[in-house]
Short mmCIF file of C-alpha atoms in Angstrom, two decimals:
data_model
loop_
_atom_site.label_atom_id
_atom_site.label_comp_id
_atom_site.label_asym_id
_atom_site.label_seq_id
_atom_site.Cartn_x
_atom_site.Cartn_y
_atom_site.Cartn_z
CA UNK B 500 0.00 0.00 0.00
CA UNK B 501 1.34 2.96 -1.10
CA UNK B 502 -0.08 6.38 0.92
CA UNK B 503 -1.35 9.29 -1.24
CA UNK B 504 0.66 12.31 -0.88
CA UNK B 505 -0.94 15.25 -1.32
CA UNK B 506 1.38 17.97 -2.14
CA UNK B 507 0.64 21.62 -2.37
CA UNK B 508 2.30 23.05 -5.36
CA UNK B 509 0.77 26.46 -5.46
CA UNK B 510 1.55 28.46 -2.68
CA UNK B 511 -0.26 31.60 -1.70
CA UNK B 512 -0.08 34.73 -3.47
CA UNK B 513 0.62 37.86 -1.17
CA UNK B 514 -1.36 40.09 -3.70
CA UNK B 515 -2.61 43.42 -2.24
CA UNK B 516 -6.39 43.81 -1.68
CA UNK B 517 -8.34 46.40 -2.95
CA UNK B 518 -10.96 47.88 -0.87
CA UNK B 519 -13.52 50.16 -2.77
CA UNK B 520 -14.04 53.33 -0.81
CA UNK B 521 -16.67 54.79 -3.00
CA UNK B 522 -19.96 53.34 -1.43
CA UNK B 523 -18.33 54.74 1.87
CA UNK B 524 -17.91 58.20 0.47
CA UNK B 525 -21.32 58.54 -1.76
CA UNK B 526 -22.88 58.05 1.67
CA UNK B 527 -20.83 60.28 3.53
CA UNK B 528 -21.36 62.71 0.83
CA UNK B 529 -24.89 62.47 1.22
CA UNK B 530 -25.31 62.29 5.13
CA UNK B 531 -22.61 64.91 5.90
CA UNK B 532 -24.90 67.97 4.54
CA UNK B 533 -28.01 66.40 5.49
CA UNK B 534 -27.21 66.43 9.13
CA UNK B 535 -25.97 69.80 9.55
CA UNK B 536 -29.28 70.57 7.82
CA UNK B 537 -31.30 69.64 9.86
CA UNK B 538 -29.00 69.60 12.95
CA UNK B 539 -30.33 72.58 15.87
CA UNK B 540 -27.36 75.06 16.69
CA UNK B 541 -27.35 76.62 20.31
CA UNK B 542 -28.70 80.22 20.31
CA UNK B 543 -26.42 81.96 23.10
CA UNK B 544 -28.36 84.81 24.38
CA UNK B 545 -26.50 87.07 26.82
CA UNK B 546 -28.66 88.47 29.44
CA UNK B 547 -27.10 91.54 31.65
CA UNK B 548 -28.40 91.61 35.10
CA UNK B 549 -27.23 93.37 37.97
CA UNK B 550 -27.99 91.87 41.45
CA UNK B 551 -27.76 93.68 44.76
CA UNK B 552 -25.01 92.89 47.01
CA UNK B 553 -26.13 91.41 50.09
CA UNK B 554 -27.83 93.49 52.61
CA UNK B 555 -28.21 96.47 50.72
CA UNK B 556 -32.01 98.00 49.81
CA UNK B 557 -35.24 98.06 51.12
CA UNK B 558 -37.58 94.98 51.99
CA UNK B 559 -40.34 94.75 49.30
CA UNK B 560 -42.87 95.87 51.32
CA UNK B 561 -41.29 99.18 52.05
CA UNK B 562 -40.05 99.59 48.28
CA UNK B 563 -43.63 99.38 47.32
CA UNK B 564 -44.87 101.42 50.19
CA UNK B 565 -42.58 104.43 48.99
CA UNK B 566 -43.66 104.23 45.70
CA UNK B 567 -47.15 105.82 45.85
CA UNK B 568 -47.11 106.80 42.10
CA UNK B 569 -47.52 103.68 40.65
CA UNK B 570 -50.46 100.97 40.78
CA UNK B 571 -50.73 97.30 41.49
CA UNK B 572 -52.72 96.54 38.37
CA UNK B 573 -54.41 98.16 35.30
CA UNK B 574 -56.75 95.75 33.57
CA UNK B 575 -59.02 96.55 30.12
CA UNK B 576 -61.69 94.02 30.40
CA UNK B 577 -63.22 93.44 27.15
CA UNK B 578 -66.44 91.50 27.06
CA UNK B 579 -69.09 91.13 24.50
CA UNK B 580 -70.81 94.46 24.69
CA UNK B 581 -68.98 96.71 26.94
CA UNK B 582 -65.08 97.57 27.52
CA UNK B 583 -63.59 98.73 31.04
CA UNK B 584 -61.11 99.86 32.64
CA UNK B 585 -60.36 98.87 36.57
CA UNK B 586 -56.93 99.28 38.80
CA UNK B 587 -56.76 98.51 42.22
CA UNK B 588 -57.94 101.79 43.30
CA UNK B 589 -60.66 102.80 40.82
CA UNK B 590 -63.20 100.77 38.78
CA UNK B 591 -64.16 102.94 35.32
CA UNK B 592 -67.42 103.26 34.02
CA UNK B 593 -67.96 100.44 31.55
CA UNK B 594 -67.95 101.89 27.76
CA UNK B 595 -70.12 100.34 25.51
CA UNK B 596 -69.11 98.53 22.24
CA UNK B 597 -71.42 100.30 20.13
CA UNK B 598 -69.52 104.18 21.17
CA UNK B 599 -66.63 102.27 19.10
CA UNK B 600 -68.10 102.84 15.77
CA UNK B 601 -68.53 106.62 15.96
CA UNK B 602 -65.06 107.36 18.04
CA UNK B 603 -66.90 108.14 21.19
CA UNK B 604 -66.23 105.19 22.83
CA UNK B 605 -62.26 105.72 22.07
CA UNK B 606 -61.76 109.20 23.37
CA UNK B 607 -63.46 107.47 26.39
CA UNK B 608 -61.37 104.82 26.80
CA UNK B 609 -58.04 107.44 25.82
CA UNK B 610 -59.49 110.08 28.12
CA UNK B 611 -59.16 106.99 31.40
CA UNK B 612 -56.03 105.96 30.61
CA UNK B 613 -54.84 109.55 30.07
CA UNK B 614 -56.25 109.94 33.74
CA UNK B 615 -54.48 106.48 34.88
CA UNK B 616 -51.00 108.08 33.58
CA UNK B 617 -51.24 111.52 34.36
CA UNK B 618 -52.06 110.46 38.09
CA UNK B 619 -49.26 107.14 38.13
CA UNK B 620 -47.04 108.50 35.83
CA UNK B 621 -44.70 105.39 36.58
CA UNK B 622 -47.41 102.88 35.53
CA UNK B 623 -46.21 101.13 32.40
CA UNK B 624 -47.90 98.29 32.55
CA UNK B 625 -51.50 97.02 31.53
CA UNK B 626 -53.53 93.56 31.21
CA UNK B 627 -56.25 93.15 28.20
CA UNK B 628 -58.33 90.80 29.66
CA UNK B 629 -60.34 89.65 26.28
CA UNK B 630 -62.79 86.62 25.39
CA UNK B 631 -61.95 84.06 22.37
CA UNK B 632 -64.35 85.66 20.21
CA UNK B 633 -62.48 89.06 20.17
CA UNK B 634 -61.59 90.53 17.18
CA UNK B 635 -57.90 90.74 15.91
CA UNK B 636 -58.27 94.79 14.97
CA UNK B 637 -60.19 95.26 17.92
CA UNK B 638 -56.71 94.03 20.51
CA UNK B 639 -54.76 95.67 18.06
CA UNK B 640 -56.68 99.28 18.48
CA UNK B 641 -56.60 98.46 21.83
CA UNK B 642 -52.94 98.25 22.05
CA UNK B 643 -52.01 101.18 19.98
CA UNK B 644 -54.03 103.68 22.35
CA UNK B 645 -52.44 102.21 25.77
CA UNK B 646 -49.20 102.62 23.77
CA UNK B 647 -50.10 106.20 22.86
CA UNK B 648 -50.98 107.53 26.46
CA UNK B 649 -47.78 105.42 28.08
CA UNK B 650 -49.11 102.31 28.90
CA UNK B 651 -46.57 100.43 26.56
CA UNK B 652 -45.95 96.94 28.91
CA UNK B 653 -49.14 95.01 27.55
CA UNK B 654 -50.04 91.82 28.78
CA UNK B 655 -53.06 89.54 27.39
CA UNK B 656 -54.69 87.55 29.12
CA UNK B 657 -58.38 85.45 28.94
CA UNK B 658 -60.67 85.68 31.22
CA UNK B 659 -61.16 83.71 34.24
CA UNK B 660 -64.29 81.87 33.85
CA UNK B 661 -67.22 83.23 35.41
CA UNK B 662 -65.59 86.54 36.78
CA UNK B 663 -65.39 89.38 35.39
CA UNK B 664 -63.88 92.76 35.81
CA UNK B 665 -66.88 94.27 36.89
CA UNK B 666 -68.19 92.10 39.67
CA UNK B 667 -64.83 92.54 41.59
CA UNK B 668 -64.83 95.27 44.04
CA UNK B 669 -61.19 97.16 43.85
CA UNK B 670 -58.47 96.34 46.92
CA UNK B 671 -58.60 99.10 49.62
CA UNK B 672 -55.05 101.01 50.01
#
């Protein structure tokens, strides 16, 4: 018995391989711009404040005590037939929507918050207190009078349900 001999007569070939890179780069060259596309950069906003050093001022209470000329609140309720004007000292007399179409109703409404700033003169700011069914032109007319007579911090606001302006007696001094 003779044994087989198998003999290897070709021996490996060292040959370099080549790796194909473009598949890698078309997708790189798609994905690169697409995600700073749609990436979100950080918006650094720099706020200045200035706070007091420790146990300097007045305790709030006696800051707001010594400033007589300005008021807690200004509100402009608006409801669906009548527009007033209350602070925490003084309730207006309600001015009806209808005075609105021939101007009477806005020299009204001017002539109180005239009155508001010529007696507060710090008072700056105001809440429109106004239902869902207010009209866009209606805020905006709104605003551009308070801004006129000085009352240009504007807050909105919708109303509380089942109060309204009106039916709250002011706060006592």
């Amino acid at each position: 018995m003779k044994k087989a001999r198998f003999v290897i007569t070709e021996k490996f070939s060292h040959s370099p391989a080549e790796v194909d890179v473009t598949p890698v780069m078309n997708l790189f060259c798609i994905l690169i711009p697409f995600l700073l596309l749609t990436a979100v950069f950080a918006q650094t906003v720099v706020i200045d404040i200035t706070l007091p050093k420790e146990g300097v001022g007045q305790p709030a209470q006696l800051q707001q005590e010594s400033l007589p000329d300005m008021l807690k609140f200004v509100m402009i309720n608006i409801s669906e037939n009548k527009i007033q004007i209350a602070t925490n000292k003084r309730i207006y007399p309600p001015i009806p929507i209808k005075d609105w179409e021939n101007d009477v109703g806005l020299s009204k409404f001017e002539r109180h918050l005239q009155d508001i700033v010529a007696e507060y003169p710090k008072q700056k700011d105001v809440v429109l207190i106004s239902p869902d069914k207010t009209t866009y032109a209606t805020l905006i007319r709104l605003m551009d009078i308070c801004i006129a007579t000085g009352l240009g911090n504007i807050s909105l606001s919708g109303p509380q349900r089942g109060e309204s302006v009106s039916q709250s007696p002011p706060n006592k001094p």
